[in-house]
C-alpha positions as MATLAB code, in Angstrom:
seq = 'MIDIIKTEREEDARISDILQGAVDPHVHSGPSIAPRAIDHLALAKVYSEAGLRAVVTKDHDYSGVMCAQMIRDHYPDLTTKVYSGIVLNNVVGGLNAYGVEHTAAMDGRIVWLPTLAAENHLEWEKSAGWSHPAATAKIRPATAVPLFEDGKMRPELLDILDVVAATGLALASGHIHVSETKQVFAEARKRGVERLIFTHPEDIVGASFDDMKEIAAMGAYAEHSLAFFAEGSKFRNRTEEELRAFIDCVGPERTILASDLGQVGTLTPLQGMRRGIATCFALGYSDADVRAMVATNPATVIGLEG';
ca = [
     -35.487    6.969   13.918;
     -35.036    3.984   16.246;
     -34.829    1.656   13.244;
     -32.193    3.899   11.608;
     -30.097    3.938   14.777;
     -30.433    0.163   15.070;
     -29.350   -0.309   11.447;
     -26.350    1.972   11.916;
     -25.305    0.092   15.034;
     -25.646   -3.217   13.243;
     -23.463   -1.961   10.384;
     -20.877   -0.604   12.810;
     -20.765   -4.007   14.493;
     -20.448   -5.731   11.145;
     -17.529   -3.486   10.170;
     -15.861   -4.061   13.534;
     -16.184   -7.794   13.042;
     -14.529   -7.631    9.610;
     -11.625   -5.666   11.120;
     -10.787   -8.519   13.497;
      -7.628   -9.940   11.968;
      -7.427   -7.360    9.175;
      -4.124   -6.134    7.752;
      -3.435   -2.618    6.467;
      -0.355   -2.996    4.229;
       0.064    0.651    3.197;
       0.024    3.373    5.881;
       1.852    6.711    5.943;
       2.327    7.089    9.681;
       5.214    9.044   11.155;
       7.750   10.184   12.082;
       8.386   11.496    8.597;
       9.853   14.512    6.881;
       6.322   15.080    5.550;
       3.610   16.101    8.044;
       1.853   13.084    9.556;
      -1.233   12.952   11.737;
      -0.257    9.806   13.629;
       3.018    8.034   14.422;
       3.786    4.329   14.174;
       3.273    3.584   17.873;
       0.018    5.504   18.170;
      -1.221    3.742   15.034;
      -0.371    0.347   16.515;
      -2.347    1.218   19.642;
      -5.392    2.403   17.682;
      -5.309   -0.597   15.365;
      -4.855   -2.998   18.301;
      -7.994   -1.609   19.926;
      -9.809   -2.148   16.634;
      -8.568   -5.755   16.351;
      -6.289   -5.541   13.320;
      -3.650   -8.226   13.004;
      -0.878   -6.232   11.348;
       0.089   -3.007    9.646;
       2.890   -2.166    7.224;
       4.173    1.387    7.524;
       5.446    3.091    4.402;
       7.611    6.175    4.151;
       8.816    7.536    0.826;
      12.176    8.436    2.363;
      13.336    5.710    4.742;
      13.031    2.071    5.699;
      10.892    1.843    8.836;
      12.054   -1.608    9.900;
      13.980   -0.384   12.971;
      10.988    1.519   14.324;
       8.781   -1.490   13.686;
      11.173   -3.834   15.517;
      11.314   -1.549   18.569;
       7.526   -1.384   18.774;
       7.205   -5.151   18.484;
       9.887   -5.666   21.152;
       8.793   -3.034   23.672;
       5.021   -3.356   23.252;
       4.430   -7.110   23.000;
       0.882   -6.719   24.306;
      -0.176   -4.782   21.218;
      -2.094   -7.260   19.107;
      -1.437   -5.334   15.887;
       2.082   -6.204   14.816;
       3.961   -3.397   13.101;
       6.042   -4.137   10.022;
       7.595   -1.899    7.400;
       9.535   -1.934    4.172;
      11.687    0.187    1.903;
      10.855    2.497   -0.997;
      13.576    2.775   -3.630;
      13.704    6.566   -3.800;
      16.629    8.999   -3.659;
      17.140    9.063    0.116;
      17.947    5.342    0.311;
      20.156    5.506   -2.773;
      17.572    4.491   -5.366;
      18.143    0.965   -6.668;
      20.098   -0.079   -3.599;
      20.310   -3.857   -3.172;
      22.139   -3.389    0.141;
      19.161   -1.470    1.499;
      16.781   -4.185    0.325;
      18.901   -6.909    1.939;
      19.015   -4.941    5.180;
      15.246   -4.451    5.127;
      14.685   -8.167    4.645;
      17.164   -9.053    7.415;
      15.201   -6.839    9.824;
      11.923   -8.610    9.002;
      10.732   -6.042    6.494;
       7.827   -7.171    4.378;
       7.619   -5.014    1.232;
      10.023   -3.342   -1.167;
       8.380   -0.642   -3.241;
       9.824    0.340   -6.576;
      10.356    4.122   -6.867;
       7.441    6.342   -5.912;
       8.298   10.057   -5.697;
      11.476    9.374   -7.692;
       9.833    7.271  -10.403;
      10.231    8.766  -13.855;
       6.491    8.283  -14.336;
       5.689   10.067  -11.070;
       7.816   13.072  -11.990;
       5.982   13.334  -15.312;
       2.632   12.972  -13.538;
       3.552   15.779  -11.127;
       3.815   18.259  -14.016;
       0.091   18.007  -14.748;
      -1.180   17.030  -11.295;
       0.103   20.084   -9.470;
       1.372   17.874   -6.639;
       4.750   17.938   -4.928;
       6.268   16.301   -1.866;
       4.971   18.234    1.185;
       8.509   18.734    2.477;
      10.331   19.290   -0.803;
      10.630   23.068   -0.743;
      11.117   23.510    2.996;
      13.421   20.675    4.020;
      14.744   18.598    1.133;
      15.683   19.050   -2.492;
      13.146   17.888   -5.079;
      13.298   14.266   -6.164;
      15.393   13.237   -9.132;
      14.505   10.294  -11.312;
      15.543    6.744  -10.456;
      15.280    5.032  -13.865;
      14.671    1.305  -14.063;
      15.766    0.905  -17.686;
      18.821    1.864  -19.699;
      18.964    1.472  -23.477;
      15.696   -0.428  -23.315;
      16.963   -3.007  -20.828;
      16.477   -3.343  -17.106;
      19.389   -1.906  -15.219;
      21.682   -4.494  -13.578;
      20.973   -2.898  -10.182;
      17.274   -3.665  -10.630;
      17.947   -7.262  -11.609;
      20.132   -7.626   -8.500;
      17.257   -6.359   -6.362;
      14.811   -8.794   -7.959;
      17.157  -11.627   -7.026;
      17.334  -10.348   -3.431;
      13.535  -10.156   -3.271;
      13.241  -13.708   -4.577;
      15.830  -15.023   -2.117;
      14.344  -13.296    0.937;
      10.617  -13.673    0.286;
       9.870   -9.955    0.360;
       6.815   -8.689   -1.482;
       7.584   -6.507   -4.503;
       5.246   -3.536   -4.970;
       5.144   -1.460   -8.137;
       5.124    1.942   -6.449;
       4.554    4.839   -8.858;
       6.245    3.450  -11.956;
       4.192    3.372  -15.173;
       2.018    0.330  -15.784;
       4.057   -0.524  -18.897;
       7.153   -0.778  -16.691;
       5.278   -2.783  -14.076;
       4.425   -5.455  -16.629;
       8.051   -5.856  -17.649;
       9.472   -5.798  -14.140;
       6.867   -8.204  -12.755;
       7.408  -10.630  -15.631;
      11.150  -10.632  -14.968;
      10.553  -10.902  -11.226;
       8.468  -14.021  -11.790;
      11.205  -15.561  -13.928;
      13.654  -14.970  -11.092;
      11.437  -16.566   -8.457;
       9.627  -13.629   -6.851;
       6.368  -14.992   -5.450;
       4.659  -11.970   -3.884;
       3.615   -9.095   -6.144;
       1.555   -5.975   -5.391;
       0.245   -3.655   -8.088;
       0.117   -0.314   -6.252;
      -3.075    1.791   -6.673;
      -3.819    1.124  -10.359;
      -6.557    3.757  -10.050;
      -4.141    6.678   -9.814;
      -0.773    7.971  -11.112;
       0.368    4.781  -12.873;
      -1.768    4.980  -16.030;
      -3.414    1.560  -15.834;
      -6.413    0.320  -17.794;
      -8.662   -2.550  -16.783;
      -6.954   -4.744  -19.380;
      -3.620   -3.872  -17.764;
      -4.989   -4.887  -14.374;
      -6.160   -8.230  -15.713;
      -2.804   -8.897  -17.359;
      -0.879   -8.099  -14.183;
      -3.271  -10.084  -11.978;
      -2.740  -13.051  -14.310;
       0.928  -12.933  -13.276;
      -0.210  -13.680   -9.729;
      -0.144  -10.088   -8.495;
      -2.667   -8.501   -6.179;
      -4.223   -5.186   -7.176;
      -3.929   -2.939   -4.125;
      -6.440   -0.090   -4.015;
      -5.902    2.961   -1.831;
      -9.066    3.766    0.087;
      -7.761    7.334    0.371;
      -8.875    7.783   -3.255;
     -12.383    6.395   -2.665;
     -13.496    7.087    0.909;
     -15.939    9.891    1.574;
     -14.244   12.597    3.630;
     -10.744   11.889    2.331;
      -9.000   14.955    0.934;
      -7.463   12.673   -1.688;
     -10.804   11.362   -2.934;
     -10.898   11.441   -6.725;
     -12.901    8.279   -7.448;
     -16.522    7.253   -6.891;
     -17.954    4.256   -5.093;
     -19.102    2.817   -8.411;
     -15.553    3.095   -9.721;
     -14.362    1.098   -6.719;
     -16.819   -1.622   -7.705;
     -15.459   -1.604  -11.258;
     -11.876   -1.912  -10.045;
     -12.705   -4.770   -7.668;
     -14.770   -6.635  -10.221;
     -12.024   -6.292  -12.825;
      -9.864   -8.942  -11.114;
     -12.272  -10.136   -8.408;
     -12.032   -9.922   -4.609;
      -9.674  -12.896   -4.666;
      -7.001  -10.734   -6.355;
      -7.808   -7.441   -4.611;
      -6.332   -5.738   -1.551;
      -7.861   -2.688    0.126;
      -5.376   -0.521    2.043;
      -5.876    2.830    3.735;
      -2.868    4.698    2.234;
      -3.619    7.284    4.947;
      -1.831    8.902    7.879;
      -1.370   12.341    6.339;
      -2.559   15.507    8.088;
      -5.930   17.079    7.351;
      -7.775   13.988    6.208;
      -9.280   10.734    7.470;
      -7.299    8.637    9.905;
      -6.186    5.222    8.657;
      -8.833    3.532   10.795;
     -11.563    5.846    9.497;
     -10.439    5.090    5.966;
     -10.595    1.345    6.559;
     -14.019    1.540    8.204;
     -15.482    3.732    5.466;
     -13.964    1.546    2.781;
     -15.544   -1.555    4.309;
     -18.896    0.243    4.632;
     -18.678    1.175    0.955;
     -18.054   -2.456    0.010;
     -21.121   -3.510    1.968;
     -23.186   -0.823    0.245;
     -21.943   -2.119   -3.106;
     -23.226   -5.579   -2.249;
     -20.023   -7.465   -1.451;
     -20.344  -10.298    1.035;
     -18.565  -10.446    4.352;
     -16.367  -13.205    2.917;
     -15.387  -11.050   -0.057;
     -14.556   -8.050    2.119;
     -12.610  -10.169    4.577;
     -10.526  -11.512    1.694;
      -9.693   -7.984    0.542;
      -8.793   -6.534    3.958;
      -7.468   -9.584    5.804;
      -6.669  -12.794    3.928;
      -5.074  -11.332    0.800;
      -2.850   -8.707    2.481;
      -1.781  -11.252    5.116;
      -0.822  -13.668    2.358;
       1.158  -11.152    0.314;
       3.258  -10.001    3.298;
       3.950  -13.557    4.383;
       1.937  -13.870    7.591;
       1.297  -17.464    8.532;
      -2.130  -18.827    9.407;
];
């Protein structure tokens, strides 16, 4: 029993060490129209105590850059710096280049292509039995924000890609189909976009391992949501061995692990990060590999120096 306790303490210490300087680039903290278990400020306090360097808050319905700026300004002692971004869903006007420019001007870090309003997501909902937690009570259901018209990318999308290239924002694929991601990322590269994130290829977007390899070859990072893998998460639909397969597909050097948590009735973001790191250790990944996936790679893709 003493040896078991000692081993558990050693692993806890090892996880805590990995979290020093980590970055969680995908957290659903509040306030939000959907129920959230933790708000942006409380998250920053918890993550600061744990030693994380930065967090990027994500809301499907608004750009969180103003909240993030206020926290950075009024709580300078918090060591976890709060950033945010914009998701191109209905509430912000869909493919709204003005919103993207504004997000960049306020030190936003990521622009996500449509999530709840992606044509692919709306098709996925029909078989998944999922809907926005606030859709029936507070807001009308999402309507599609198409990226293509007559087989070509809409001019509004091309405008946004140019804004992303000019401002250095990271472009994340959101919930669009993998076939669309390939086309948009290829065009983004042509237009000078340097930071690309392939959002949770393990769920919703219809990606194969070959797709992942092709997109990683464009210079994108594959971002995996620990909410789908961590034991105790209500969203868990993948096994630990599947996590290994996803990581090994493109290697730790092209992989990001994010919590994708903050919702009610499930793990906290910090619990998700800790359990995800513990799983990586159990799968045999080195400290250097895990640190790349939870610290170096996400810091690089959101433009943190050093």
